[in-house]
Coordinates of C-alpha atoms in Angstrom, one line a residue:
Chain A
M1 CA -13.0 12.3 7.9
K2 CA -11.6 10.3 10.8
R3 CA -14.7 8.2 10.9
L4 CA -14.4 7.4 7.3
L5 CA -10.8 6.5 7.6
V6 CA -11.4 4.1 10.5
G7 CA -14.4 2.5 8.9
T8 CA -12.7 2.0 5.6
L9 CA -9.6 0.5 7.1
C10 CA -11.4 -2.0 9.2
V11 CA -13.7 -3.1 6.3
A12 CA -11.3 -2.7 3.4
L13 CA -8.2 -4.2 4.7
F14 CA -9.7 -7.5 5.6
A15 CA -11.6 -7.5 2.4
V16 CA -8.5 -6.9 0.4
I17 CA -6.5 -9.5 2.4
G18 CA -9.3 -12.0 1.9
S19 CA -9.5 -11.3 -1.8
A20 CA -5.8 -11.5 -2.3
C21 CA -5.7 -14.9 -0.6
L22 CA -8.5 -16.1 -3.0
S23 CA -6.8 -14.5 -6.0
S24 CA -3.5 -16.0 -5.2
S25 CA -5.0 -19.4 -4.9
G26 CA -5.4 -19.6 -8.6
G27 CA -9.1 -19.5 -9.4
S28 CA -8.9 -19.4 -13.1
S29 CA -6.9 -20.8 -15.9
G30 CA -8.5 -19.0 -18.8
D31 CA -10.7 -16.2 -19.8
A32 CA -13.8 -17.5 -18.1
Y33 CA -13.7 -17.4 -14.4
E34 CA -14.5 -20.6 -12.7
P35 CA -14.0 -20.7 -9.0
S36 CA -12.1 -23.8 -8.0
V37 CA -13.7 -26.3 -5.8
V38 CA -11.5 -25.1 -2.9
L39 CA -12.7 -21.5 -3.3
L40 CA -16.3 -22.7 -3.4
W41 CA -15.9 -24.6 -0.1
N42 CA -14.1 -21.7 1.4
D43 CA -17.0 -19.4 0.5
V44 CA -19.7 -21.8 1.7
V45 CA -17.9 -22.2 5.1
T46 CA -17.2 -18.5 5.4
E47 CA -20.9 -17.7 5.0
A48 CA -21.7 -19.8 8.1
P49 CA -21.8 -17.8 11.4
S50 CA -18.8 -18.3 13.6
P51 CA -19.3 -20.7 16.6
H52 CA -19.8 -18.6 19.7
A53 CA -17.5 -19.4 22.5
V54 CA -19.4 -19.6 25.7
S55 CA -18.4 -17.8 28.9
P56 CA -16.0 -19.5 31.2
P57 CA -17.7 -20.8 34.3
R58 CA -17.5 -18.6 37.3
S59 CA -15.9 -19.9 40.4
Chain B
M1 CA -10.7 -19.0 11.7
R2 CA -10.3 -22.3 13.4
T3 CA -13.2 -23.7 11.3
L4 CA -11.6 -22.5 8.1
Y5 CA -8.3 -24.0 9.1
V6 CA -9.8 -27.4 9.9
V7 CA -11.7 -27.5 6.6
H8 CA -8.7 -26.4 4.5
V9 CA -6.3 -28.9 6.1
A10 CA -8.8 -31.7 5.5
M11 CA -9.0 -30.6 1.8
Y12 CA -5.2 -30.4 1.7
D13 CA -4.8 -33.9 3.1
A14 CA -7.3 -35.3 0.6
W15 CA -5.5 -33.5 -2.3
A16 CA -2.1 -34.8 -1.1
A17 CA -3.3 -38.4 -1.5
Y18 CA -3.2 -37.8 -5.3
D19 CA 0.2 -36.1 -5.4
A20 CA 3.4 -37.9 -6.0
K21 CA 5.3 -36.6 -3.0
A22 CA 3.2 -34.4 -0.8
L23 CA 2.5 -35.5 2.7
G24 CA -0.8 -35.0 4.5
V25 CA -0.6 -32.9 7.7
H26 CA -2.4 -35.6 9.6
T27 CA -2.3 -38.5 7.1
G28 CA 1.3 -38.4 6.0
A29 CA 1.6 -40.8 3.0
T30 CA -0.9 -43.3 4.2
L31 CA -3.6 -42.3 1.7
R32 CA -1.2 -42.1 -1.3
R33 CA -3.0 -43.2 -4.4
P34 CA -1.4 -44.9 -7.5
E35 CA -0.4 -42.7 -10.4
E36 CA -3.3 -43.8 -12.6
E37 CA -5.7 -42.4 -10.0
R38 CA -4.1 -39.0 -9.8
T39 CA -6.6 -37.2 -11.9
D40 CA -8.1 -33.7 -11.5
E41 CA -11.5 -35.3 -11.2
N42 CA -10.5 -37.5 -8.4
K43 CA -8.8 -34.6 -6.6
R44 CA -11.9 -32.4 -7.0
A45 CA -14.1 -35.1 -5.6
A46 CA -11.9 -36.1 -2.7
V47 CA -11.4 -32.4 -1.7
S48 CA -15.1 -31.9 -1.7
Y49 CA -15.9 -34.9 0.4
A50 CA -13.2 -33.9 2.9
A51 CA -14.5 -30.3 3.0
Y52 CA -18.1 -31.5 3.5
A53 CA -17.1 -33.9 6.4
A54 CA -14.9 -31.3 8.1
A55 CA -17.4 -28.4 7.7
K56 CA -20.3 -30.6 9.0
D57 CA -18.3 -31.5 12.0
Q58 CA -17.3 -28.0 12.8
L59 CA -20.7 -26.4 12.1
D60 CA -23.1 -29.2 12.7
D61 CA -25.9 -27.0 14.0
Y62 CA -25.6 -24.7 11.1
E63 CA -25.7 -27.7 8.7
F64 CA -28.7 -29.1 10.5
D65 CA -30.5 -25.8 10.1
T66 CA -29.5 -24.9 6.6
G67 CA -28.2 -28.0 4.7
A68 CA -25.7 -25.6 3.1
F69 CA -22.8 -28.1 2.9
A70 CA -24.9 -30.9 1.5
R71 CA -26.2 -28.5 -1.1
A72 CA -22.7 -27.5 -2.0
L73 CA -21.7 -31.2 -2.4
E74 CA -24.8 -31.7 -4.6
Y75 CA -24.0 -28.6 -6.6
L76 CA -20.6 -30.0 -7.4
G77 CA -22.2 -33.2 -8.7
Y78 CA -21.6 -35.5 -5.7
T79 CA -23.9 -37.5 -3.5
L80 CA -23.6 -37.8 0.3
D81 CA -21.4 -40.8 1.1
P82 CA -20.3 -40.3 4.7
S83 CA -19.7 -44.0 5.6
N84 CA -17.4 -44.6 2.6
D85 CA -13.9 -45.3 3.9
D86 CA -12.6 -47.1 0.9
P87 CA -9.3 -45.3 -0.1
A88 CA -9.7 -46.6 -3.6
T89 CA -12.6 -44.1 -4.1
P90 CA -12.3 -40.3 -3.9
A91 CA -15.2 -40.2 -1.4
G92 CA -13.3 -42.6 0.8
V93 CA -10.1 -40.6 0.6
G94 CA -11.9 -37.4 1.4
N95 CA -13.7 -39.0 4.4
L96 CA -10.5 -40.6 5.7
A97 CA -8.6 -37.3 5.4
A98 CA -11.3 -35.4 7.2
R99 CA -11.5 -38.1 9.9
A100 CA -7.8 -37.9 10.6
V101 CA -7.8 -34.1 10.9
L102 CA -10.9 -34.1 13.1
E103 CA -9.6 -36.8 15.4
F104 CA -6.5 -34.8 16.0
R105 CA -8.3 -31.4 16.4
H106 CA -11.0 -32.8 18.8
G107 CA -8.2 -33.5 21.2
D108 CA -6.2 -30.3 20.8
L109 CA -7.5 -28.6 24.0
S110 CA -9.6 -26.1 22.1
G111 CA -12.8 -27.1 24.0
Q112 CA -14.7 -27.6 20.7
E113 CA -17.0 -30.2 22.2
D114 CA -18.1 -27.8 24.9
N115 CA -18.7 -24.7 22.7
Y116 CA -15.1 -23.6 23.4
R117 CA -15.7 -23.2 27.1
Q118 CA -12.5 -22.7 29.0
V119 CA -10.4 -25.9 29.2
I120 CA -8.4 -26.5 32.3
S121 CA -4.9 -27.8 31.5
D122 CA -1.4 -27.9 32.9
K123 CA -0.7 -24.5 31.3
Y124 CA -4.0 -23.0 32.6
P125 CA -4.8 -24.9 35.7
S126 CA -7.6 -22.6 37.0
Y127 CA -10.5 -20.6 35.5
Y128 CA -9.8 -17.1 34.5
E129 CA -11.0 -14.4 36.9
A130 CA -11.0 -10.8 35.8
K131 CA -9.4 -8.4 38.2
N132 CA -11.4 -5.5 37.1
S133 CA -15.2 -5.4 36.7
P134 CA -17.9 -4.2 34.4
D135 CA -20.2 -3.3 37.3
P136 CA -20.0 0.4 38.3
E137 CA -21.0 -0.6 41.8
S138 CA -18.0 -3.0 42.2
G139 CA -15.4 -0.4 43.0
R140 CA -13.2 -2.0 40.3
C141 CA -14.1 0.2 37.3
P142 CA -12.0 3.0 35.8
G143 CA -11.5 5.8 38.3
D144 CA -12.1 3.5 41.3
E145 CA -9.4 3.0 43.9
N146 CA -9.3 -0.8 43.3
F147 CA -9.2 -0.5 39.5
D148 CA -6.0 -2.0 38.1
P149 CA -4.9 0.1 35.1
N150 CA -2.6 -2.7 33.9
R151 CA -5.3 -5.4 33.6
W152 CA -8.1 -6.1 31.2
Q153 CA -11.6 -4.9 32.2
P154 CA -14.6 -6.8 31.0
L155 CA -17.1 -4.3 29.6
R156 CA -20.8 -3.8 30.2
V157 CA -22.2 -3.8 26.6
P158 CA -25.7 -2.7 25.6
T159 CA -27.9 -5.4 24.1
G160 CA -30.2 -3.1 22.2
D161 CA -33.2 -3.8 24.4
V162 CA -33.0 -0.2 25.7
R163 CA -32.4 2.7 23.3
D164 CA -31.3 6.3 23.9
E165 CA -33.0 9.4 22.6
Y166 CA -31.4 8.9 19.2
G167 CA -32.6 5.3 19.0
F168 CA -29.2 3.7 19.6
P169 CA -28.4 0.9 22.1
T170 CA -27.6 2.1 25.6
V171 CA -27.1 0.6 29.1
N172 CA -29.6 1.2 31.9
Q173 CA -27.8 0.0 35.0
N174 CA -31.1 -0.7 36.6
D175 CA -32.3 -2.9 33.7
E176 CA -30.4 -6.2 33.4
D177 CA -32.0 -6.8 30.0
S178 CA -30.3 -3.7 28.6
Y179 CA -26.7 -5.0 28.9
E180 CA -24.4 -8.0 28.9
D181 CA -21.2 -8.2 30.8
Q182 CA -18.2 -9.5 28.8
N183 CA -16.4 -12.6 29.8
F184 CA -12.9 -13.4 28.5
V185 CA -13.5 -15.5 25.3
T186 CA -11.3 -18.6 25.1
P187 CA -8.8 -17.7 27.8
H188 CA -7.3 -21.2 27.4
W189 CA -6.3 -20.8 23.7
G190 CA -2.6 -20.6 24.4
A191 CA -2.7 -24.3 25.2
V192 CA -4.3 -25.4 21.9
T193 CA -1.9 -27.4 19.7
P194 CA -0.7 -25.1 16.9
F195 CA -0.2 -26.1 13.3
A196 CA 3.5 -25.0 13.0
L197 CA 4.5 -23.5 16.3
A198 CA 6.1 -25.6 19.0
S199 CA 3.7 -24.1 21.5
G200 CA 1.2 -21.2 21.7
D201 CA 3.7 -18.9 23.4
Q202 CA 6.6 -19.5 21.1
F203 CA 6.7 -16.0 19.8
R204 CA 4.9 -14.2 22.6
P205 CA 6.4 -10.8 23.1
A206 CA 7.5 -9.2 26.4
A207 CA 4.9 -7.4 28.5
P208 CA 3.5 -4.1 27.3
P209 CA 4.3 -0.9 29.3
Q210 CA 3.0 -1.0 32.9
F211 CA 1.3 2.0 34.5
G212 CA 3.1 3.2 37.6
S213 CA 6.4 1.5 36.9
D214 CA 9.7 3.4 36.6
A215 CA 11.5 0.4 35.2
P216 CA 13.0 1.0 31.7
Y217 CA 10.9 0.0 28.8
T218 CA 11.7 -0.1 25.1
D219 CA 8.7 0.4 22.9
G220 CA 7.9 -1.1 19.5
L221 CA 9.6 1.8 17.8
G222 CA 12.9 1.1 19.7
R223 CA 12.7 4.1 22.0
T224 CA 13.5 3.6 25.7
M225 CA 11.7 5.4 28.5
T226 CA 10.0 4.3 31.7
N227 CA 7.1 1.9 31.6
D228 CA 4.8 4.6 33.0
E229 CA 5.9 7.2 30.4
A230 CA 5.3 4.7 27.6
Y231 CA 1.9 3.7 29.0
R232 CA 0.8 7.3 29.2
E233 CA 2.2 8.1 25.7
Q234 CA 0.4 5.2 24.1
V235 CA -2.9 6.1 25.8
A236 CA -2.5 9.7 24.7
E237 CA -1.9 8.6 21.1
I238 CA -5.3 7.0 21.0
V239 CA -7.0 10.0 22.5
E240 CA -5.3 12.2 19.9
I241 CA -6.2 10.0 17.0
A242 CA -9.8 10.1 18.1
E243 CA -9.6 13.9 18.3
T244 CA -7.7 14.7 15.1
S245 CA -6.4 11.7 13.2
P246 CA -3.7 13.8 11.4
T247 CA -1.5 10.8 10.7
A248 CA -4.5 8.9 9.3
K249 CA -4.8 11.4 6.5
K250 CA -1.2 11.0 5.6
R251 CA -1.4 7.3 5.3
F252 CA -3.9 7.2 2.6
R253 CA -3.6 7.9 -1.1
F254 CA -6.8 9.9 -1.6
T255 CA -7.9 10.4 -5.1
G256 CA -11.0 12.4 -4.2
P257 CA -14.1 11.8 -6.3
T258 CA -13.4 9.0 -8.7
D259 CA -14.9 7.6 -11.8
P260 CA -13.9 4.0 -11.4
T261 CA -16.1 2.8 -14.2
A262 CA -14.1 4.6 -16.9
K263 CA -10.8 3.5 -15.5
R264 CA -11.7 -0.1 -15.1
T265 CA -13.3 -0.3 -18.5
A266 CA -10.1 0.7 -20.1
V267 CA -8.0 -1.8 -18.1
T268 CA -10.5 -4.6 -18.5
S269 CA -9.9 -4.5 -22.2
S270 CA -6.5 -6.0 -21.7
P271 CA -6.7 -8.2 -18.6
S272 CA -3.6 -9.6 -17.2
R273 CA -4.9 -12.3 -15.0
T274 CA -1.7 -14.3 -15.4
A275 CA 0.0 -11.8 -13.2
S276 CA -1.9 -13.3 -10.3
P277 CA 0.7 -14.2 -7.7
C278 CA 0.1 -17.9 -7.9
A279 CA -0.7 -18.2 -11.6
T280 CA 2.4 -20.2 -12.4
A281 CA 1.0 -23.5 -11.2
T282 CA -2.0 -25.4 -12.3
P283 CA -5.2 -24.2 -10.6
S284 CA -5.9 -27.3 -8.6
T285 CA -2.4 -27.7 -7.4
T286 CA -2.0 -24.0 -6.6
T287 CA -5.3 -23.8 -4.8
S288 CA -4.6 -26.6 -2.4
K289 CA -1.1 -25.5 -1.7
C290 CA -1.8 -21.8 -1.3
F291 CA -4.7 -22.4 1.0
S292 CA -2.6 -24.8 3.1
R293 CA -0.2 -21.8 3.5
C294 CA -2.7 -19.1 3.8
R295 CA -5.1 -20.8 6.2
P296 CA -3.1 -22.5 8.8
R297 CA -2.1 -19.2 10.3
C298 CA -5.8 -18.6 10.7
S299 CA -5.9 -21.4 13.3
I300 CA -5.0 -18.6 15.8
P301 CA -8.1 -16.9 17.1
A302 CA -7.9 -13.3 18.1
S303 CA -8.1 -14.2 21.7
R304 CA -5.1 -16.4 21.4
F305 CA -3.0 -13.3 21.4
G306 CA -4.1 -12.4 24.8
T307 CA -3.9 -15.6 26.8
P308 CA -3.9 -15.1 30.5
N309 CA -0.3 -15.1 31.5
A310 CA 0.0 -12.3 34.0
P311 CA 1.4 -9.6 31.8
T312 CA -0.8 -10.3 28.9
T313 CA -4.2 -9.8 30.4
T314 CA -3.8 -6.3 29.4
M315 CA -5.9 -3.2 29.2
R316 CA -7.8 -1.9 26.2
P317 CA -7.9 1.8 25.3
V318 CA -11.5 2.3 26.3
S319 CA -10.8 1.4 29.9
A320 CA -7.3 3.0 30.2
I321 CA -8.6 6.3 28.8
R322 CA -11.7 6.4 31.0
N323 CA -9.4 5.9 33.9
L324 CA -6.5 8.2 33.0
Y325 CA -8.7 11.0 31.5
E326 CA -11.4 10.9 34.1
D327 CA -12.6 14.4 34.8
E328 CA -10.7 15.8 31.8
T329 CA -12.4 17.0 28.7
V330 CA -11.7 15.0 25.5
I331 CA -13.0 15.2 22.0
C332 CA -14.4 11.8 21.0
W333 CA -16.8 10.1 18.6
A334 CA -20.3 10.8 20.0
G335 CA -22.0 7.8 18.4
P336 CA -23.5 6.8 15.0
D337 CA -24.1 9.8 12.8
R338 CA -23.3 12.2 15.6
N339 CA -19.7 13.1 14.7
K340 CA -17.4 14.2 17.5
K341 CA -18.0 16.3 20.5
E342 CA -16.4 17.3 23.7
M343 CA -17.1 15.0 26.6
D344 CA -15.7 13.9 29.9
G345 CA -12.9 11.3 29.5
S346 CA -14.8 8.9 31.6
A347 CA -17.3 8.6 28.7
W348 CA -14.7 8.1 26.0
T349 CA -15.7 5.4 23.5
P350 CA -13.9 3.8 20.6
Y351 CA -15.1 4.0 17.0
Q352 CA -16.9 0.7 17.1
P353 CA -20.5 -0.5 17.0
L354 CA -22.2 0.5 20.2
D355 CA -23.2 -3.1 21.0
F356 CA -19.6 -4.2 20.6
V357 CA -17.3 -1.5 22.0
S358 CA -14.2 -3.6 22.3
P359 CA -13.5 -7.3 21.9
A360 CA -14.2 -9.6 24.9
F361 CA -10.5 -10.4 25.6
P362 CA -7.4 -8.5 26.5
G363 CA -5.7 -6.2 24.1
Y364 CA -2.0 -7.2 23.9
P365 CA -0.7 -8.0 21.4
S366 CA -3.2 -7.3 18.7
G367 CA -4.5 -10.4 17.0
H368 CA -5.7 -8.3 14.1
S369 CA -2.2 -6.9 13.6
G370 CA -0.8 -10.4 13.9
F371 CA -3.1 -12.0 11.4
G372 CA -2.3 -9.3 8.8
A373 CA 1.4 -9.6 9.3
A374 CA 1.3 -13.4 9.0
W375 CA -0.7 -13.0 5.8
A376 CA 1.8 -10.4 4.4
E377 CA 4.8 -12.6 5.2
I378 CA 3.2 -15.7 3.6
M379 CA 2.2 -13.8 0.5
R380 CA 5.7 -12.2 0.3
R381 CA 7.4 -15.6 0.5
F382 CA 4.9 -17.3 -1.8
T383 CA 5.1 -14.7 -4.6
G384 CA 8.8 -13.9 -4.1
S385 CA 8.1 -10.2 -3.9
D386 CA 6.6 -7.6 -1.7
R387 CA 4.6 -6.1 -4.6
F388 CA 0.9 -6.1 -4.2
Y389 CA -0.9 -3.5 -6.3
D390 CA 0.2 -3.2 -9.9
G391 CA -2.7 -1.3 -11.3
E392 CA -3.7 -3.9 -13.8
T393 CA -4.4 -7.3 -12.2
Y394 CA -8.0 -7.9 -11.5
L395 CA -9.8 -10.3 -9.3
P396 CA -12.3 -11.8 -11.7
G397 CA -15.7 -12.2 -10.1
F398 CA -14.8 -10.4 -6.9
D399 CA -16.7 -7.2 -6.1
L400 CA -16.2 -6.6 -2.5
N401 CA -17.4 -3.0 -2.5
R402 CA -20.5 -4.1 -4.5
D403 CA -20.1 -1.4 -7.1
G404 CA -20.8 -3.9 -9.9
L405 CA -17.2 -4.0 -11.1
D406 CA -14.4 -6.5 -10.6
D407 CA -11.9 -5.5 -8.0
L408 CA -8.3 -4.6 -8.7
I409 CA -5.8 -6.5 -6.5
G410 CA -4.3 -4.2 -3.9
Q411 CA -7.1 -1.6 -4.3
H412 CA -10.3 -0.9 -2.5
I413 CA -12.7 1.9 -3.5
F414 CA -14.8 2.8 -0.6
G415 CA -18.2 4.1 -1.6
V416 CA -20.8 6.4 0.0
G417 CA -23.4 5.0 2.3
D418 CA -23.8 2.5 5.2
I419 CA -20.4 1.5 6.7
G420 CA -21.9 -0.9 9.2
F421 CA -22.8 1.2 12.1
E422 CA -23.3 4.6 10.7
H423 CA -23.8 6.4 7.4
Y424 CA -21.0 7.9 5.4
P425 CA -22.2 10.8 3.3
G426 CA -18.9 11.8 1.7
Y427 CA -17.3 10.9 -1.6
P428 CA -15.8 7.6 -2.7
V429 CA -12.3 7.0 -1.4
E430 CA -9.7 4.9 -3.2
L431 CA -7.3 2.9 -1.0
I432 CA -4.2 1.4 -2.6
W433 CA -1.6 -0.8 -1.0
E434 CA 1.4 -1.1 -3.3
T435 CA 3.2 -3.7 -1.1
F436 CA 2.2 -6.5 1.2
S437 CA 4.1 -4.6 3.9
D438 CA 1.8 -1.6 3.3
V439 CA -1.1 -3.8 4.0
R440 CA 0.5 -5.1 7.1
R441 CA 1.2 -1.6 8.5
E442 CA -2.2 -0.2 7.6
N443 CA -4.0 -3.3 8.9
G444 CA -2.3 -2.8 12.2
M445 CA -2.8 0.9 12.3
S446 CA -6.5 0.4 11.8
R447 CA -6.7 -0.9 15.3
R448 CA -5.4 2.3 16.7
Y449 CA -7.7 4.3 14.5
G450 CA -10.6 2.2 15.8
G451 CA -9.5 2.7 19.4
V452 CA -9.2 -0.9 20.3
H453 CA -5.4 -1.3 20.6
F454 CA -2.4 0.7 21.7
Q455 CA 0.8 1.2 19.6
D456 CA 2.8 -1.7 21.0
A457 CA -0.1 -4.1 20.9
D458 CA -0.1 -3.3 17.2
L459 CA 3.6 -3.2 16.5
N460 CA 4.5 -6.2 18.6
G461 CA 1.4 -8.0 17.2
Q462 CA 2.9 -7.5 13.8
A463 CA 6.2 -8.9 14.9
V464 CA 4.5 -12.0 16.2
G465 CA 2.5 -12.4 13.0
E466 CA 5.6 -12.1 10.8
S467 CA 7.4 -14.8 12.8
V468 CA 4.3 -17.0 12.7
G469 CA 3.9 -16.4 9.0
A470 CA 7.4 -17.4 8.3
L471 CA 7.3 -20.6 10.3
V472 CA 3.9 -21.6 8.9
F473 CA 5.2 -21.1 5.3
E474 CA 8.2 -23.2 6.0
T475 CA 6.2 -25.9 7.6
A476 CA 3.6 -26.0 4.9
Q477 CA 6.3 -26.1 2.3
S478 CA 7.8 -29.2 4.0
Y479 CA 4.5 -31.0 3.7
W480 CA 3.9 -30.5 0.0
N481 CA 7.5 -31.1 -0.8
G482 CA 7.2 -34.4 1.1
E483 CA 10.0 -33.6 3.5

């Protein structure tokens, strides 16, 4: 059970946080859901891999 | 996070050009367009051109390889027009807005031009040197005489080139291809110019408890004891969570086996989308504003929370436990699909992917806890309420657990199957957060469940996040109110 709890928290909390941000940004104004242009760009950028910071030089 | 921030600020500045009073973060009122041009179509176009330019700048290699941003622009009905700087056109407004943001952010000491390699500055005048070592032959590993239990230890992380008897990544000390040694990622981030804060250390908390110190220490729960007592207690908590997780069980609202289909079908018949927190404003206005609030706090990378001022280059549980519980028997996760078993404390491992173990930067305070708390504070202020889950508001089009059904806001149903680095064979679990504060607390606690942060890294990280969220909200508000 512990493994489930940890896994769920790590995955679900960020998922919920992210979805709440998107929801609260007002994606629809009627019955049909049409993602706003901001949401679309947010999704496109989110799908890109994060830039990887390189290691600091060793002295 | 930085990338998202840059793209969203560029979009906001483009949008602000078509508002009567809003000020751009980096353009002020210089791009303000006359009233007859303030149409939804112009806003949509300008925002898209700004997003494209900013995204391409931030992720140029990715765009070169995939063309994803150009395709998005085309999908929206626009053509590439990167040289247009005519503010009388939406493309020009978008390009100019992005240019202003990028010119500023290219000089913010992030080191973006050099793949975020450490930047030397007045605040960080020398390159970071880890006091502890990942090399077991160094004499500076857990259990060694020269190991410093108050400082961060870079870890030796398996690459996957060598596998154990179960097929999982493992380290062979005699095979350099089998591992990589961590280096502190972006140790200079405390010098990066923030969005709202006066400086990167504006809300930095006092040092965490120090091993071996008898000086008084007040922990995140307000209890006073010696530093050493607090240190040992917080290490013991992580060991106990790994063994038993009794508090974890109390923190969830388990519903056991669920039939989400039936429940959701009933609710979907009377959707209440207007209950969405930001539904009172028009979509375009709300979208730009909310993102300018929600995203700026994301300009803080996780490593920012552990910049190398002396007390903050702090230990992660994996190293502290291996040091403090060396030669003691502990019960710990034994690896993917292997449950828990007794082992020597020197082999303790957090519940994380084997080729990750713990993040490559110090652990105090927790960035994860800070981000969650910042989000919660901004959402609370934006909506005017702490209420999150209401049992009836759906996220149309969002299906984060991929069960084929729209998600309810404030709820996540966790299904059976692959959870990233092992298989979960149990029954679906329903998680519900009735308030933003609940999310904040659970989000922080997850770091202790996962064995990557101690209590005060979590609690003090939340405190930092709350302060950052409040200031970011006030600052963002001043921009779109034109103050």
